[in-house]
Amino acid sequence: MNAIATPPALTAFAAWFTPDRRASIQAFLGTLAPFAILLGFGTDSVWQQALIITGAALQFLAGILSLVNVRDAQTAWVIVRAAVYGLAATASPALVLLGFYDEATNAIILTGVSLGLSALSSLLAILIGKQQQIDNAVRLAQAADGTWSVTDLSNREG
């Protein structure tokens, strides 16, 4: 199979970054915003968009951290692709409202993200799909005497 190794530090961070903790971080930032506005650090509109972007970033991080429990590359790619789509679809329009760029640039960015992820998906389908076909067609089996033999599973019945 296409096994993915997970670094221990990432596993520890994923255990710490629970949905409750993510919600607490968002709640903290939401309560910090009015105080910052009161002190003159931005407007209501700016903080609203910043909180939207922060929420999208936290959701993206949570999606990426869900890879800790994934052991095959194809599933990992589906999770990464969904996380990137979610981040781009949320953050890019918020950046338009903040004045970083206009609607036309937003459309180009979202189209570029979509096309780029589609191209990578096609490439991974070629690379991962072929390896999975090989993995599914041939298995090594160890006999009781310790020798290994190749078992052809390509003609098995479903």
mmCIF file of C-alpha atoms in Angstrom:
data_model
loop_
_atom_site.group_PDB
_atom_site.id
_atom_site.type_symbol
_atom_site.label_atom_id
_atom_site.label_comp_id
_atom_site.label_asym_id
_atom_site.label_seq_id
_atom_site.Cartn_x
_atom_site.Cartn_y
_atom_site.Cartn_z
ATOM 1 C CA MET A 1 0.000 0.000 0.000
ATOM 2 C CA ASN A 2 0.973 3.665 -0.130
ATOM 3 C CA ALA A 3 1.545 4.063 3.607
ATOM 4 C CA ILE A 4 2.113 7.508 5.064
ATOM 5 C CA ALA A 5 4.297 7.978 8.128
ATOM 6 C CA THR A 6 3.152 10.525 10.705
ATOM 7 C CA PRO A 7 5.768 12.465 12.713
ATOM 8 C CA PRO A 8 5.255 12.156 16.499
ATOM 9 C CA ALA A 9 5.124 15.949 16.962
ATOM 10 C CA LEU A 10 2.256 16.171 14.476
ATOM 11 C CA THR A 11 0.403 13.407 16.295
ATOM 12 C CA ALA A 12 0.834 15.238 19.609
ATOM 13 C CA PHE A 13 -0.342 18.546 18.120
ATOM 14 C CA ALA A 14 -3.354 16.832 16.521
ATOM 15 C CA ALA A 15 -4.284 15.374 19.920
ATOM 16 C CA TRP A 16 -4.045 18.872 21.453
ATOM 17 C CA PHE A 17 -5.905 20.682 18.637
ATOM 18 C CA THR A 18 -9.337 19.203 19.316
ATOM 19 C CA PRO A 19 -12.596 20.602 17.905
ATOM 20 C CA ASP A 20 -13.333 22.080 21.346
ATOM 21 C CA ARG A 21 -9.948 23.794 21.450
ATOM 22 C CA ARG A 22 -10.460 25.168 17.926
ATOM 23 C CA ALA A 23 -13.863 26.534 18.981
ATOM 24 C CA SER A 24 -12.253 28.093 22.068
ATOM 25 C CA ILE A 25 -9.628 29.806 19.920
ATOM 26 C CA GLN A 26 -12.357 31.201 17.665
ATOM 27 C CA ALA A 27 -14.380 32.343 20.688
ATOM 28 C CA PHE A 28 -11.327 34.064 22.159
ATOM 29 C CA LEU A 29 -10.645 35.930 18.916
ATOM 30 C CA GLY A 30 -14.328 36.833 18.654
ATOM 31 C CA THR A 31 -14.266 38.394 22.126
ATOM 32 C CA LEU A 32 -10.955 40.107 21.427
ATOM 33 C CA ALA A 33 -12.303 41.850 18.304
ATOM 34 C CA PRO A 34 -14.646 44.342 20.034
ATOM 35 C CA PHE A 35 -11.893 45.292 22.456
ATOM 36 C CA ALA A 36 -9.481 45.898 19.559
ATOM 37 C CA ILE A 37 -12.119 47.974 17.722
ATOM 38 C CA LEU A 38 -12.734 50.004 20.874
ATOM 39 C CA LEU A 39 -8.998 50.774 21.068
ATOM 40 C CA GLY A 40 -8.936 51.813 17.396
ATOM 41 C CA PHE A 41 -7.226 48.736 15.953
ATOM 42 C CA GLY A 42 -9.430 48.267 12.901
ATOM 43 C CA THR A 43 -13.081 48.598 12.108
ATOM 44 C CA ASP A 44 -15.972 46.228 12.585
ATOM 45 C CA SER A 45 -15.792 45.259 8.900
ATOM 46 C CA VAL A 46 -12.062 44.563 9.019
ATOM 47 C CA TRP A 47 -12.363 42.421 12.135
ATOM 48 C CA GLN A 48 -15.325 40.550 10.691
ATOM 49 C CA GLN A 49 -13.321 39.575 7.617
ATOM 50 C CA ALA A 50 -10.264 38.778 9.744
ATOM 51 C CA LEU A 51 -12.361 36.443 11.886
ATOM 52 C CA ILE A 52 -13.718 34.755 8.748
ATOM 53 C CA ILE A 53 -10.167 34.228 7.465
ATOM 54 C CA THR A 54 -9.004 32.995 10.875
ATOM 55 C CA GLY A 55 -11.908 30.538 11.054
ATOM 56 C CA ALA A 56 -11.058 29.257 7.567
ATOM 57 C CA ALA A 57 -7.397 28.884 8.533
ATOM 58 C CA LEU A 58 -8.315 26.959 11.691
ATOM 59 C CA GLN A 59 -10.618 24.716 9.673
ATOM 60 C CA PHE A 60 -7.830 24.165 7.127
ATOM 61 C CA LEU A 61 -5.425 23.238 9.926
ATOM 62 C CA ALA A 62 -7.979 20.835 11.396
ATOM 63 C CA GLY A 63 -8.408 19.208 7.984
ATOM 64 C CA ILE A 64 -4.674 18.811 7.542
ATOM 65 C CA LEU A 65 -4.335 17.405 11.067
ATOM 66 C CA SER A 66 -6.970 14.789 10.247
ATOM 67 C CA LEU A 67 -4.247 13.244 8.066
ATOM 68 C CA VAL A 68 -2.694 11.863 11.264
ATOM 69 C CA ASN A 69 -5.104 8.922 11.141
ATOM 70 C CA VAL A 70 -4.856 8.370 7.384
ATOM 71 C CA ARG A 71 -2.602 5.604 6.110
ATOM 72 C CA ASP A 72 -3.009 5.738 2.339
ATOM 73 C CA ALA A 73 -2.012 8.457 -0.097
ATOM 74 C CA GLN A 74 -5.275 8.531 -2.039
ATOM 75 C CA THR A 75 -7.374 9.301 1.047
ATOM 76 C CA ALA A 76 -4.782 11.842 2.175
ATOM 77 C CA TRP A 77 -5.042 13.648 -1.157
ATOM 78 C CA VAL A 78 -8.848 13.833 -0.904
ATOM 79 C CA ILE A 79 -8.515 15.447 2.540
ATOM 80 C CA VAL A 80 -5.830 17.919 1.423
ATOM 81 C CA ARG A 81 -7.808 18.867 -1.682
ATOM 82 C CA ALA A 82 -10.962 19.514 0.347
ATOM 83 C CA ALA A 83 -9.002 21.577 2.888
ATOM 84 C CA VAL A 84 -7.410 23.732 0.170
ATOM 85 C CA TYR A 85 -10.751 24.254 -1.597
ATOM 86 C CA GLY A 86 -12.392 25.255 1.680
ATOM 87 C CA LEU A 87 -9.624 27.681 2.585
ATOM 88 C CA ALA A 88 -9.552 29.320 -0.850
ATOM 89 C CA ALA A 89 -13.332 29.558 -1.159
ATOM 90 C CA THR A 90 -13.596 31.246 2.244
ATOM 91 C CA ALA A 91 -10.465 33.366 2.516
ATOM 92 C CA SER A 92 -10.279 34.762 -1.016
ATOM 93 C CA PRO A 93 -13.692 36.514 -0.977
ATOM 94 C CA ALA A 94 -12.864 37.886 2.484
ATOM 95 C CA LEU A 95 -9.632 39.331 1.096
ATOM 96 C CA VAL A 96 -11.689 41.014 -1.643
ATOM 97 C CA LEU A 97 -13.863 42.671 1.003
ATOM 98 C CA LEU A 98 -10.732 43.799 2.838
ATOM 99 C CA GLY A 99 -9.525 45.462 -0.372
ATOM 100 C CA PHE A 100 -6.465 43.299 -1.026
ATOM 101 C CA TYR A 101 -7.659 42.664 -4.573
ATOM 102 C CA ASP A 102 -10.780 42.926 -6.724
ATOM 103 C CA GLU A 103 -13.466 40.459 -7.826
ATOM 104 C CA ALA A 104 -11.672 39.693 -11.108
ATOM 105 C CA THR A 105 -8.518 38.693 -9.236
ATOM 106 C CA ASN A 106 -10.625 36.614 -6.865
ATOM 107 C CA ALA A 107 -12.135 34.742 -9.822
ATOM 108 C CA ILE A 108 -8.678 34.124 -11.277
ATOM 109 C CA ILE A 109 -7.357 32.841 -7.929
ATOM 110 C CA LEU A 110 -10.284 30.483 -7.375
ATOM 111 C CA THR A 111 -10.101 29.229 -10.970
ATOM 112 C CA GLY A 112 -6.350 28.711 -10.629
ATOM 113 C CA VAL A 113 -6.772 26.786 -7.375
ATOM 114 C CA SER A 114 -9.477 24.619 -8.936
ATOM 115 C CA LEU A 115 -7.481 23.905 -12.105
ATOM 116 C CA GLY A 116 -4.289 23.274 -10.149
ATOM 117 C CA LEU A 117 -5.961 20.806 -7.796
ATOM 118 C CA SER A 118 -7.675 19.087 -10.723
ATOM 119 C CA ALA A 119 -4.337 18.691 -12.520
ATOM 120 C CA LEU A 120 -2.706 17.297 -9.381
ATOM 121 C CA SER A 121 -5.635 14.925 -8.902
ATOM 122 C CA SER A 122 -5.159 13.614 -12.429
ATOM 123 C CA LEU A 123 -1.439 13.151 -11.857
ATOM 124 C CA LEU A 124 -1.992 11.367 -8.557
ATOM 125 C CA ALA A 125 -4.618 9.132 -10.162
ATOM 126 C CA ILE A 126 -1.935 8.004 -12.590
ATOM 127 C CA LEU A 127 0.740 7.467 -9.940
ATOM 128 C CA ILE A 128 -1.346 6.149 -7.047
ATOM 129 C CA GLY A 129 -3.844 4.252 -9.171
ATOM 130 C CA LYS A 130 -1.157 2.193 -10.862
ATOM 131 C CA GLN A 131 0.534 1.309 -7.559
ATOM 132 C CA GLN A 132 -2.796 0.282 -6.041
ATOM 133 C CA GLN A 133 -3.511 -1.924 -9.045
ATOM 134 C CA ILE A 134 -0.170 -3.628 -8.514
ATOM 135 C CA ASP A 135 -0.799 -3.956 -4.770
ATOM 136 C CA ASN A 136 -4.229 -5.460 -5.408
ATOM 137 C CA ALA A 137 -3.047 -7.865 -8.115
ATOM 138 C CA VAL A 138 -0.024 -9.337 -6.336
ATOM 139 C CA ARG A 139 0.463 -10.143 -2.660
ATOM 140 C CA LEU A 140 3.376 -11.788 -0.937
ATOM 141 C CA ALA A 141 2.374 -14.645 1.302
ATOM 142 C CA GLN A 142 4.647 -16.210 3.903
ATOM 143 C CA ALA A 143 4.384 -19.948 4.272
ATOM 144 C CA ALA A 144 4.678 -21.814 7.583
ATOM 145 C CA ASP A 145 8.307 -22.690 6.775
ATOM 146 C CA GLY A 146 9.201 -18.988 6.470
ATOM 147 C CA THR A 147 9.467 -18.843 2.674
ATOM 148 C CA TRP A 148 7.675 -16.159 0.678
ATOM 149 C CA SER A 149 5.572 -16.747 -2.409
ATOM 150 C CA VAL A 150 3.699 -14.453 -4.769
ATOM 151 C CA THR A 151 -0.053 -14.870 -4.766
ATOM 152 C CA ASP A 152 -1.866 -13.705 -7.897
ATOM 153 C CA LEU A 153 -5.152 -12.108 -6.881
ATOM 154 C CA SER A 154 -6.038 -10.676 -10.289
ATOM 155 C CA ASN A 155 -8.284 -13.611 -11.236
ATOM 156 C CA ARG A 156 -10.148 -13.890 -7.951
ATOM 157 C CA GLU A 157 -13.897 -13.617 -7.951
ATOM 158 C CA GLY A 158 -15.456 -10.471 -6.429
#
